[in-house]
PDB file of C-alpha atoms in Angstrom:
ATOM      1  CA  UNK A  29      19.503  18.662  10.822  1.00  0.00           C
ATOM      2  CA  UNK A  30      20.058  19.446   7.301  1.00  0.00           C
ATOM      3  CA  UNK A  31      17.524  18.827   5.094  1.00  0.00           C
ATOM      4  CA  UNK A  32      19.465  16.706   2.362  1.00  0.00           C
ATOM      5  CA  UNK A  33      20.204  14.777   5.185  1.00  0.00           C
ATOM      6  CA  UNK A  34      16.821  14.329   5.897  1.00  0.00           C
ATOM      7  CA  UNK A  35      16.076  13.084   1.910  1.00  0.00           C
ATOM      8  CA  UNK A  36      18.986  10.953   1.636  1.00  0.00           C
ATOM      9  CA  UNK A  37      17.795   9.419   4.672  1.00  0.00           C
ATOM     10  CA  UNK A  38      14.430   8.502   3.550  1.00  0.00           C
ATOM     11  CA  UNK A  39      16.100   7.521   0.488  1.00  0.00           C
ATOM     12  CA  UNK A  40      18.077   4.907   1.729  1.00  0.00           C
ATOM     13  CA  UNK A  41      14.500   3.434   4.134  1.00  0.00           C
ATOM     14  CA  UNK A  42      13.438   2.484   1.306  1.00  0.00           C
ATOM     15  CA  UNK A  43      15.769   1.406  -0.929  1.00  0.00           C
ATOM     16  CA  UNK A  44      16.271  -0.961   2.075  1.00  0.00           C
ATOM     17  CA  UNK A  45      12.292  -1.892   2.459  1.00  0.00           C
ATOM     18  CA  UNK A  46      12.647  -2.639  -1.397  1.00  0.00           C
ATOM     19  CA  UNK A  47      15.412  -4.897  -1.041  1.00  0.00           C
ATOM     20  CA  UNK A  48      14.242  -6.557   2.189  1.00  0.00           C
ATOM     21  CA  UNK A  49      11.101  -7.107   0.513  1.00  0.00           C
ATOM     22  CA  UNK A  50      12.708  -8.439  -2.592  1.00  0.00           C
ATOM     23  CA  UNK A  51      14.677 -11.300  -0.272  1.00  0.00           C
ATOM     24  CA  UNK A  52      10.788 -11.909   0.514  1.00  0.00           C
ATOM     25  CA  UNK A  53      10.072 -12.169  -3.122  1.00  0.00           C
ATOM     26  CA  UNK A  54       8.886 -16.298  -4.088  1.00  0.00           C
ATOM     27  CA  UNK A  55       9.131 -17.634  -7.144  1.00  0.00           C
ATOM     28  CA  UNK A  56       6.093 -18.427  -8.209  1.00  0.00           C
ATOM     29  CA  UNK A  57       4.320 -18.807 -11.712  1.00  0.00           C
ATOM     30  CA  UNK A  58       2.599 -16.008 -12.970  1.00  0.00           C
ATOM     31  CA  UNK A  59      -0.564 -15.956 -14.486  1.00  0.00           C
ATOM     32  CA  UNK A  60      -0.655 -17.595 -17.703  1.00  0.00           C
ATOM     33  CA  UNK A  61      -2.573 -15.147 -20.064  1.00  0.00           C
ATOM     34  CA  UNK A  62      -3.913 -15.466 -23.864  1.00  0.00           C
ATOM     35  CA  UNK A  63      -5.402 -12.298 -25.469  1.00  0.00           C
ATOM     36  CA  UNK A  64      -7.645 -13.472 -28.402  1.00  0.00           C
ATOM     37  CA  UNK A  65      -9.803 -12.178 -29.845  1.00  0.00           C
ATOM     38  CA  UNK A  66     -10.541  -9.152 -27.388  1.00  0.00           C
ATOM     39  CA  UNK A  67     -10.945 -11.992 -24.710  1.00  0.00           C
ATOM     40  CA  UNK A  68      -8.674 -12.714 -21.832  1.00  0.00           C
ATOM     41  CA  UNK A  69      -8.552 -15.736 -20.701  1.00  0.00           C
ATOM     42  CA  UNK A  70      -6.681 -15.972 -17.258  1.00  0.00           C
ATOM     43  CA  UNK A  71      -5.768 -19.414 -15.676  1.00  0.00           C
ATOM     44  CA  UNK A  72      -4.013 -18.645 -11.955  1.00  0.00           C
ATOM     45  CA  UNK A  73      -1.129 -21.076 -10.595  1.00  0.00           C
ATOM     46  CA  UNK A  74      -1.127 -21.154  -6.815  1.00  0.00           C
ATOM     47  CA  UNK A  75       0.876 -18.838  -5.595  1.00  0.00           C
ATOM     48  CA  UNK A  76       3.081 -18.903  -2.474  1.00  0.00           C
ATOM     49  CA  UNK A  77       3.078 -15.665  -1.027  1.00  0.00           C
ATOM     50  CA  UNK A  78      -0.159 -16.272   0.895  1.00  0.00           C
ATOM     51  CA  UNK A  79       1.532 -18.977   2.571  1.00  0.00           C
ATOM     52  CA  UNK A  80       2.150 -17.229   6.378  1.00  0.00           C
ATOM     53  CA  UNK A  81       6.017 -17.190   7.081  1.00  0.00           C
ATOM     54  CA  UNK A  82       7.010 -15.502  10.808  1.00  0.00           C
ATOM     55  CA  UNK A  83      10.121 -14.027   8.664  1.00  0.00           C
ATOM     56  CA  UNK A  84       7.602 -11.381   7.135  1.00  0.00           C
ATOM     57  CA  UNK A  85       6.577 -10.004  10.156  1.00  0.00           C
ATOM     58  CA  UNK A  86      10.230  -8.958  10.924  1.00  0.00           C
ATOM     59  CA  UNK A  87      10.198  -5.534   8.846  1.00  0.00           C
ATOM     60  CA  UNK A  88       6.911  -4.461   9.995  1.00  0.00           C
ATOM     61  CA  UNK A  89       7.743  -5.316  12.906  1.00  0.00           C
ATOM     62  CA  UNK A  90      10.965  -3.052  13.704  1.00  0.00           C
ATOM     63  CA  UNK A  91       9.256  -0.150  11.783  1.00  0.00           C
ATOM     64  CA  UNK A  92       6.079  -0.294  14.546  1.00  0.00           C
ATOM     65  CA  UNK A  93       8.415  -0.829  17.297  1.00  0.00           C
ATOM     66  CA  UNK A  94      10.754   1.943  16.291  1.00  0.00           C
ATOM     67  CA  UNK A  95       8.081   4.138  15.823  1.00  0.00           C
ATOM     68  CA  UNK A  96       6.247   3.472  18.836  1.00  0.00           C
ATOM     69  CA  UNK A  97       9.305   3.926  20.990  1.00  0.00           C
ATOM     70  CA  UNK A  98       9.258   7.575  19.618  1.00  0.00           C
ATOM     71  CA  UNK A  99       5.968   8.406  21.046  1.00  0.00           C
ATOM     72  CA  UNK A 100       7.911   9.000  24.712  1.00  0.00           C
ATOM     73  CA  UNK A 101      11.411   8.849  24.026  1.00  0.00           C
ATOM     74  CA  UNK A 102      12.887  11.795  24.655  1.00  0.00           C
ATOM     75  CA  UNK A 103      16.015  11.979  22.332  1.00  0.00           C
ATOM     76  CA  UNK A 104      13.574  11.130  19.882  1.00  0.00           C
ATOM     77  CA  UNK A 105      10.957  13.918  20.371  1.00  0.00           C
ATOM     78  CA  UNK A 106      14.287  16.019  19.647  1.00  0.00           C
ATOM     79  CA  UNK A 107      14.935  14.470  16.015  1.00  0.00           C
ATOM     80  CA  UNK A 108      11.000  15.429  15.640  1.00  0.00           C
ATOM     81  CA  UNK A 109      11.497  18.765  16.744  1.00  0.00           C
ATOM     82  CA  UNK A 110      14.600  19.192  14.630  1.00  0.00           C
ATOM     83  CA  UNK A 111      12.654  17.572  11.544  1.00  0.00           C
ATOM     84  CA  UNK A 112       9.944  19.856  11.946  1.00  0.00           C
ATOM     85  CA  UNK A 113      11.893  22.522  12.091  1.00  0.00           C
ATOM     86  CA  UNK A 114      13.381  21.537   9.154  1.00  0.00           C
ATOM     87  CA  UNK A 115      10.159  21.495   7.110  1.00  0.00           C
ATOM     88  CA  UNK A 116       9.043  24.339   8.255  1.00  0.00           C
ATOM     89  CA  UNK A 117      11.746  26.342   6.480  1.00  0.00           C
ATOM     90  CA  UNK A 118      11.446  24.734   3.445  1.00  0.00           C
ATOM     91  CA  UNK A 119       7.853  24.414   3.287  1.00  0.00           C
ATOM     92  CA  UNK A 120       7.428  28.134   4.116  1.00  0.00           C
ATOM     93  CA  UNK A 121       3.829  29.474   3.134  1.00  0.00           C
ATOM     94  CA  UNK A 122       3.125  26.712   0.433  1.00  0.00           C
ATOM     95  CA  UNK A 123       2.025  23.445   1.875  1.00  0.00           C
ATOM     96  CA  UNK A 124       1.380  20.709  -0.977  1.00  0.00           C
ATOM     97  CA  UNK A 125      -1.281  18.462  -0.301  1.00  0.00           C
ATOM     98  CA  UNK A 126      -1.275  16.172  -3.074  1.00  0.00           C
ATOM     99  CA  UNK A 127      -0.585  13.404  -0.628  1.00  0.00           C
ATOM    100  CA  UNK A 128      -4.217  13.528   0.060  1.00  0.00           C
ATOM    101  CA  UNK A 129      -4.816  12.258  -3.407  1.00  0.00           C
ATOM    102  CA  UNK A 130      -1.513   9.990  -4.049  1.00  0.00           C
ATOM    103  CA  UNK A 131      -2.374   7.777  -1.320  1.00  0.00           C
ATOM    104  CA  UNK A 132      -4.720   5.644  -3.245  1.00  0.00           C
ATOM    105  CA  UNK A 133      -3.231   5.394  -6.049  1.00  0.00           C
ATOM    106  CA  UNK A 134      -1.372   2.190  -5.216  1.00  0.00           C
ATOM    107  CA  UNK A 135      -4.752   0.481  -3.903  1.00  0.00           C
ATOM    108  CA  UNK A 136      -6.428   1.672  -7.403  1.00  0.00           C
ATOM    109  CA  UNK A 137      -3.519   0.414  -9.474  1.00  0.00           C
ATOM    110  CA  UNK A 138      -3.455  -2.873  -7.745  1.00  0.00           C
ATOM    111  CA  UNK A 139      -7.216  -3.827  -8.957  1.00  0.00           C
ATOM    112  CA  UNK A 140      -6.786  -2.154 -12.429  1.00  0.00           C
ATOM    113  CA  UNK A 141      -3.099  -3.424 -13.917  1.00  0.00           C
ATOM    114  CA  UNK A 142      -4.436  -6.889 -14.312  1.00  0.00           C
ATOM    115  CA  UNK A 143      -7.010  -5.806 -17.022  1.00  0.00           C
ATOM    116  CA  UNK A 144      -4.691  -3.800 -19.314  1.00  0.00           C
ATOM    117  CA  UNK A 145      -2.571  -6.682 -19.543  1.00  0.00           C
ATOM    118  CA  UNK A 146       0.070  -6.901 -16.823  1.00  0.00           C
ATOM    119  CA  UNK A 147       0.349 -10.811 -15.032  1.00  0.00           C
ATOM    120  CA  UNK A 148      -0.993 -10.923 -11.589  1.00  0.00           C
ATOM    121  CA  UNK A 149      -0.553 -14.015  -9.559  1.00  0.00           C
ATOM    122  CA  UNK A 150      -4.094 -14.216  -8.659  1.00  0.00           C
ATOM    123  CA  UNK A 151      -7.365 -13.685 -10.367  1.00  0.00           C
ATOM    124  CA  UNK A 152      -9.328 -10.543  -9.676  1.00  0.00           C
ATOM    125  CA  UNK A 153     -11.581 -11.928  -7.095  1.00  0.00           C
ATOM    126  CA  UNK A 154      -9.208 -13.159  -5.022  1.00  0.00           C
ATOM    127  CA  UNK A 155      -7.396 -10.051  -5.193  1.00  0.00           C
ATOM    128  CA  UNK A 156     -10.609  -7.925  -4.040  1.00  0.00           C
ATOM    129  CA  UNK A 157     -10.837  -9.972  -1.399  1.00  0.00           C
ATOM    130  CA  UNK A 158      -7.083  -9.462  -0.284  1.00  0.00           C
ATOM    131  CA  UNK A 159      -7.143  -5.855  -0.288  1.00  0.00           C
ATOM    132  CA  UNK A 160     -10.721  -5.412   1.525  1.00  0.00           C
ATOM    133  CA  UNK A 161      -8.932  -7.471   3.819  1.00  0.00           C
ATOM    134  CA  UNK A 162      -5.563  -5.902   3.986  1.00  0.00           C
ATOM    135  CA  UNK A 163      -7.336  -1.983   4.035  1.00  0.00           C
ATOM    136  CA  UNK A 164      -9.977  -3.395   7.164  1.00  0.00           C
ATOM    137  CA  UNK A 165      -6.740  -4.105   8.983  1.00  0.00           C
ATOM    138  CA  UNK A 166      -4.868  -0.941   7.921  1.00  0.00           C
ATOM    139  CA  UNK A 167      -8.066   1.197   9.549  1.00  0.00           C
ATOM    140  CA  UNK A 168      -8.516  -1.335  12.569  1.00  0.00           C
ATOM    141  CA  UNK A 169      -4.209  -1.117  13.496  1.00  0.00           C
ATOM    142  CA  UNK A 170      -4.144   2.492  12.532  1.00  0.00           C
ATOM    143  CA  UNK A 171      -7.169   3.814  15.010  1.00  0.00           C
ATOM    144  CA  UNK A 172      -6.336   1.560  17.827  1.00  0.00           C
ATOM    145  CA  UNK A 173      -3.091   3.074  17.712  1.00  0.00           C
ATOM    146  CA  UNK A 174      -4.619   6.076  17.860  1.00  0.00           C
ATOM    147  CA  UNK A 175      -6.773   6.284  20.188  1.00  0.00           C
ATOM    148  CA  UNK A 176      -4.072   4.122  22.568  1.00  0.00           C
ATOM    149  CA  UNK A 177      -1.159   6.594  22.288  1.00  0.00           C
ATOM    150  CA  UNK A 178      -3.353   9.830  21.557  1.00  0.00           C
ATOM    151  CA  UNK A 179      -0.021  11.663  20.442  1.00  0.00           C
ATOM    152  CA  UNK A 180      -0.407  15.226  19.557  1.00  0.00           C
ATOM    153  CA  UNK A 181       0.017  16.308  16.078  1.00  0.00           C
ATOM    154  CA  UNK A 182       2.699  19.009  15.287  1.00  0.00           C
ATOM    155  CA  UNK A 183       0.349  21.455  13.636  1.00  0.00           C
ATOM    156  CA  UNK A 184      -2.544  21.357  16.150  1.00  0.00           C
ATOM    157  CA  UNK A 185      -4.254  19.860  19.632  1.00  0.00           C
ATOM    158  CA  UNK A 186      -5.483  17.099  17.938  1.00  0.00           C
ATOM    159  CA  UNK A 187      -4.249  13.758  19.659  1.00  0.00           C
ATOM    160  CA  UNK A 188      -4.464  11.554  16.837  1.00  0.00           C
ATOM    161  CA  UNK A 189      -1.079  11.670  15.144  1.00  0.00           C
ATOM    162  CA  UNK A 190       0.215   7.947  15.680  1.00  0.00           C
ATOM    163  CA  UNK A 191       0.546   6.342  13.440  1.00  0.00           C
ATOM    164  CA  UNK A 192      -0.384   8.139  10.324  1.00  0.00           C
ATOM    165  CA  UNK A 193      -2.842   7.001   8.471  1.00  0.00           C
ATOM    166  CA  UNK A 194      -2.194   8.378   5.381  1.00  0.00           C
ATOM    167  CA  UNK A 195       1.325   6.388   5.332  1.00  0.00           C
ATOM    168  CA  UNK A 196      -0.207   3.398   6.327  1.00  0.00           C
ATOM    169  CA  UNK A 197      -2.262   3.142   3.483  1.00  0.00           C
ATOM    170  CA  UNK A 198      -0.349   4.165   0.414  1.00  0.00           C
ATOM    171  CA  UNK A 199       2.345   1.580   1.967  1.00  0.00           C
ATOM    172  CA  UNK A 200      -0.989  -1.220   2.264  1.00  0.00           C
ATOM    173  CA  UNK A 201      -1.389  -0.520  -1.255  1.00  0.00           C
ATOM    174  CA  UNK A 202       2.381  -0.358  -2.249  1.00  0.00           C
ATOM    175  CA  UNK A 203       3.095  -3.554  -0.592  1.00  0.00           C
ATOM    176  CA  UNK A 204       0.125  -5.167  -2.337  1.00  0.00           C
ATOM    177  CA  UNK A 205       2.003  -4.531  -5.749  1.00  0.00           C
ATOM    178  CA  UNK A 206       5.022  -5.848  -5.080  1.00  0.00           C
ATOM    179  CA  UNK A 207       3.284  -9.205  -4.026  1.00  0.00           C
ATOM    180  CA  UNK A 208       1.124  -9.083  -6.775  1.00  0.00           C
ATOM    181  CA  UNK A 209       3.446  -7.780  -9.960  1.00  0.00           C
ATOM    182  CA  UNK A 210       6.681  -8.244  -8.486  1.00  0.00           C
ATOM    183  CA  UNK A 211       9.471  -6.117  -7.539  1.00  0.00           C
ATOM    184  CA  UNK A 212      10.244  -4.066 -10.126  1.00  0.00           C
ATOM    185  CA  UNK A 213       6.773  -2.634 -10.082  1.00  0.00           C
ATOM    186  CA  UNK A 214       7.289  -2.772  -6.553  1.00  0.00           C
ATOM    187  CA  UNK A 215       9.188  -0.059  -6.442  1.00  0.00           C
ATOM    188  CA  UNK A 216       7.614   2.220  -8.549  1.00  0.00           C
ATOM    189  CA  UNK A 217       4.656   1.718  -5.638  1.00  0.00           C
ATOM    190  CA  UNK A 218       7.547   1.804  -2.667  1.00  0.00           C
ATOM    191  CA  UNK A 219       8.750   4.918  -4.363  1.00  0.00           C
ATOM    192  CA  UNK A 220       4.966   6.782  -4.067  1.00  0.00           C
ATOM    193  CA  UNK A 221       4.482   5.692  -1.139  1.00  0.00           C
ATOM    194  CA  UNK A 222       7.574   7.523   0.202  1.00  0.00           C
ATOM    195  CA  UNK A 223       7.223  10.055  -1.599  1.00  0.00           C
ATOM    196  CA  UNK A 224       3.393  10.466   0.528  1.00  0.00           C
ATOM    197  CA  UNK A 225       5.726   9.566   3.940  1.00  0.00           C
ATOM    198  CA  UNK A 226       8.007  12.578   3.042  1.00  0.00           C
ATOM    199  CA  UNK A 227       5.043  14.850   1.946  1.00  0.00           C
ATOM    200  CA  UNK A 228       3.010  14.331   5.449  1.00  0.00           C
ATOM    201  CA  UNK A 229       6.451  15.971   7.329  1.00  0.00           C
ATOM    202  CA  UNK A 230       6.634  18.142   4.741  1.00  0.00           C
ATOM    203  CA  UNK A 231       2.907  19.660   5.380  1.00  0.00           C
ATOM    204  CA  UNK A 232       3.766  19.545   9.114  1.00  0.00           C
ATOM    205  CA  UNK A 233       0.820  16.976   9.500  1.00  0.00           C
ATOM    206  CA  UNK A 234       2.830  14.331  11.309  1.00  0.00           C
ATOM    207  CA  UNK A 235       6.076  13.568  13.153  1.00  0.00           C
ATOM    208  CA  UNK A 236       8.989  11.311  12.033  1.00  0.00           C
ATOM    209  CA  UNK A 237       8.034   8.187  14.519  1.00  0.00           C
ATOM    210  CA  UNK A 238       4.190   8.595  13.080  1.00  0.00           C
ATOM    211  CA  UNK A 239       5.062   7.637   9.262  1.00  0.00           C
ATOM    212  CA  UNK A 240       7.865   4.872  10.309  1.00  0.00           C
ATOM    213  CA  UNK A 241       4.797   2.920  12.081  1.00  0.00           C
ATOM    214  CA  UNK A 242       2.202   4.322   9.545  1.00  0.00           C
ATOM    215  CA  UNK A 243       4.842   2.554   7.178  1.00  0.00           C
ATOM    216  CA  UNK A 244       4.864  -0.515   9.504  1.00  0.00           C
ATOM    217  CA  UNK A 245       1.375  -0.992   9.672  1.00  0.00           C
ATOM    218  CA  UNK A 246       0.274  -0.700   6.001  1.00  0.00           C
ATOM    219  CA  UNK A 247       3.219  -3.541   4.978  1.00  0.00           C
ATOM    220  CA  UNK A 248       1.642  -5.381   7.949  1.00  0.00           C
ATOM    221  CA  UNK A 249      -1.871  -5.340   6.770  1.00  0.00           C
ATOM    222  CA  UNK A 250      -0.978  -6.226   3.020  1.00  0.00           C
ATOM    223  CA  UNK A 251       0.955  -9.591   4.334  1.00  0.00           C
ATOM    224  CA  UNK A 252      -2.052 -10.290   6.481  1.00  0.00           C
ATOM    225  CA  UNK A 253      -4.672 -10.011   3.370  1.00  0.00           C
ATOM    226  CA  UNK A 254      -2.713 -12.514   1.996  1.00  0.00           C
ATOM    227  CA  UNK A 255      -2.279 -14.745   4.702  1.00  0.00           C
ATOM    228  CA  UNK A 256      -5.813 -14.896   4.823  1.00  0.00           C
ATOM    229  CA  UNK A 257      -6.635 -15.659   0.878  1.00  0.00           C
ATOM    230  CA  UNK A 258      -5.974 -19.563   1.401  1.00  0.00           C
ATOM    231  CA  UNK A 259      -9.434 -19.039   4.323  1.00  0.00           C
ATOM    232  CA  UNK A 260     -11.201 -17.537   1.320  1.00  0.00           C
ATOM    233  CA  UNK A 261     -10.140 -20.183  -1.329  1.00  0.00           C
ATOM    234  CA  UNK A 262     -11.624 -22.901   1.197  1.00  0.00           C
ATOM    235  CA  UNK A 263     -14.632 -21.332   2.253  1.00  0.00           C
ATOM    236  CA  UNK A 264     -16.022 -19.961  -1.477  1.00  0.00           C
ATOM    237  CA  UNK A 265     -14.194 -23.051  -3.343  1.00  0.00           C
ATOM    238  CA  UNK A 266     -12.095 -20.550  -5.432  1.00  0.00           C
ATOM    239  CA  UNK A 267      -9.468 -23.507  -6.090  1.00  0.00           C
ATOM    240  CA  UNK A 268     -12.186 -25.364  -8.217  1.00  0.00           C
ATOM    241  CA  UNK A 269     -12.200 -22.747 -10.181  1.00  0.00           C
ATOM    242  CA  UNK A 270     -10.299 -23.213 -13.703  1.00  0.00           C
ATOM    243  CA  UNK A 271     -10.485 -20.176 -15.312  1.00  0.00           C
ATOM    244  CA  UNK A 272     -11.206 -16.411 -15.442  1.00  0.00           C
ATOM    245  CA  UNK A 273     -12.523 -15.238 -18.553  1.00  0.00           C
ATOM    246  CA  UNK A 274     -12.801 -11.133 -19.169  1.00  0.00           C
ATOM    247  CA  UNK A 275     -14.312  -9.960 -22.875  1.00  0.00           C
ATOM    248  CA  UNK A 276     -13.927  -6.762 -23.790  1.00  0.00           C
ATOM    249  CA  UNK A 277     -15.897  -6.202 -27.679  1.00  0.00           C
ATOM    250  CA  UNK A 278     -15.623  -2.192 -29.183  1.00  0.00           C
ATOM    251  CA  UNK A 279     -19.616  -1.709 -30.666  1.00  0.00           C
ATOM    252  CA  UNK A 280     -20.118   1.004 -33.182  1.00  0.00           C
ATOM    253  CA  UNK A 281     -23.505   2.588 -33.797  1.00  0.00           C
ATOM    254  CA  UNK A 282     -24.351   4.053 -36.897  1.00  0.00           C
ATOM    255  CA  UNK A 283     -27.334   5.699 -35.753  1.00  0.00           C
ATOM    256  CA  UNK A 284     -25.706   7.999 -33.348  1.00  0.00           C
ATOM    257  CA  UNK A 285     -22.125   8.205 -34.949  1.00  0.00           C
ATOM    258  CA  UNK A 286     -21.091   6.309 -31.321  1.00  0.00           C
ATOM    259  CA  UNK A 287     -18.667   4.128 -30.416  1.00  0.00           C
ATOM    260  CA  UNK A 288     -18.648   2.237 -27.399  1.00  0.00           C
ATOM    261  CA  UNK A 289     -16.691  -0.583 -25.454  1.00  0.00           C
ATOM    262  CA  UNK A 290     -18.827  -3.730 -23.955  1.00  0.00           C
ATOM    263  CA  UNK A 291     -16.809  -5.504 -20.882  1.00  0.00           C
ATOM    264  CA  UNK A 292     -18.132  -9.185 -19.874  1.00  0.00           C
ATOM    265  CA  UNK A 293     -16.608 -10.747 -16.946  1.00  0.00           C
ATOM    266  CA  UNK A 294     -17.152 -13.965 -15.749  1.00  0.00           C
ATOM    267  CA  UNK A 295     -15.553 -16.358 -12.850  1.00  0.00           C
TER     268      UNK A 295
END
């Protein structure tokens, strides 16, 4: 298999995640936000994508299945071995591990665009508690998986390759932005978190079948942290709540020659 084959393929994944996704997309209100005076004042509208539809399990879904059916399947352990083979030569003596790192960056981005400014469709509580939610799936899915299929790895013994983890959580986080911010900024996050998919074949660390489910489960635990948010808004009252107020005041002391920023958050 050539390996431009092998990139436009991954290519066009997720160009079609992104645009299956985007069919997903509501329409609901953003935020409405007023900056003044250093003080954000956030007021959420309800916001529809926590609302459980049997239509979003569909993508996550096929990508599971698909990769699970690779764990045995013969003609498929051949497009591994090809696609391994494949790496291999063009990874040569220089592995590049950054993937270790670019994982989170989706889940960090997703608590931390809010306060610089960018409309969320919840406030940042709720959001907490969708992504402690969504990432407690993503580890629960990811090690029964396994420790049920025990599939070697390509680069050692070790019989923990499926799914891979590292997939499934930049693609928890990246499908957390797209539900949050929207699409465009969805794909900014879709396009990291395939970049991480291509980098863990790339440093021979899993096999083709491993990142499609790895991919499957992190999109799967995102929808579920939201499916769960209307349990939260019940139990801890969050709907009574009418605003979110965040005040961030710059202090200078003379004294020291200091400047310093003072961040008050309230809900």
């Amino acid at each position: 298999m050539n390996i431009n084959k092998l990139v436009e393929v991954l290519m066009t994944l997720g160009l079609l995640l992104v645009q299956i996704c985007g069919h997903a997309q509501n329409t609901s209100q953003p935020i409405n936000s007023m900056l003044t005076d250093s003080t954000l004042v956030s007021t959420p509208n309800k916001a529809k994508c926590s609302d459980f539809n049997a239509k979003q399990l569909i993508l996550p879904g096929v990508l599971i299945a698909v990769g699970s059916f690779g764990v045995h399947n013969k003609a498929f352990k051949n497009l591994n071995t090809d696609i391994k083979n494949e790496m291999d030569k063009l990874r040569g003596n220089h592995a590049f591990h950054a993937d270790d790192y670019i994982q989170y960056l989706p889940a960090l981005t997703y608590l931390t665009f809010g306060s610089i400014g960018i409309k969320s469709k919840h406030p940042l509580k709720e959001c907490i508690a969708v992504e402690v939610t969504a990432y407690i799936t993503m580890a629960a899915l990811t090690n029964i998986g396994k420790y049920s299929f025990k599939e070697r790895r390509p680069d050692s013994n070790a019989r923990n390759s499926f799914p891979s983890g590292h997939t499934a959580t930049v693609f928890t986080g990246a499908e957390l932005m797209r539900e949050e911010y929207g699409l465009g900024i969805g794909v900014g996050a879709y396009s990291v978190a395939i970049g991480v998919a291509f980098l863990r074949l790339y440093n021979n660390r899993h096999w083709l079948n491993d990142v499609i489910a790895g991919a499957g489960v992190g999109i799967l635990s995102a929808r579920i942290g939201y499916w769960m948010l209307p349990l939260y808004q019940r139990w801890f009252k969050w709907n009574n709540t009418p605003a979110e107020i965040v005040l961030i005041s710059p202090a200078y002391d003379p004294t020291y020659h200091s400047f310093s920023i003072n961040l008050a958050y309230s809900f």
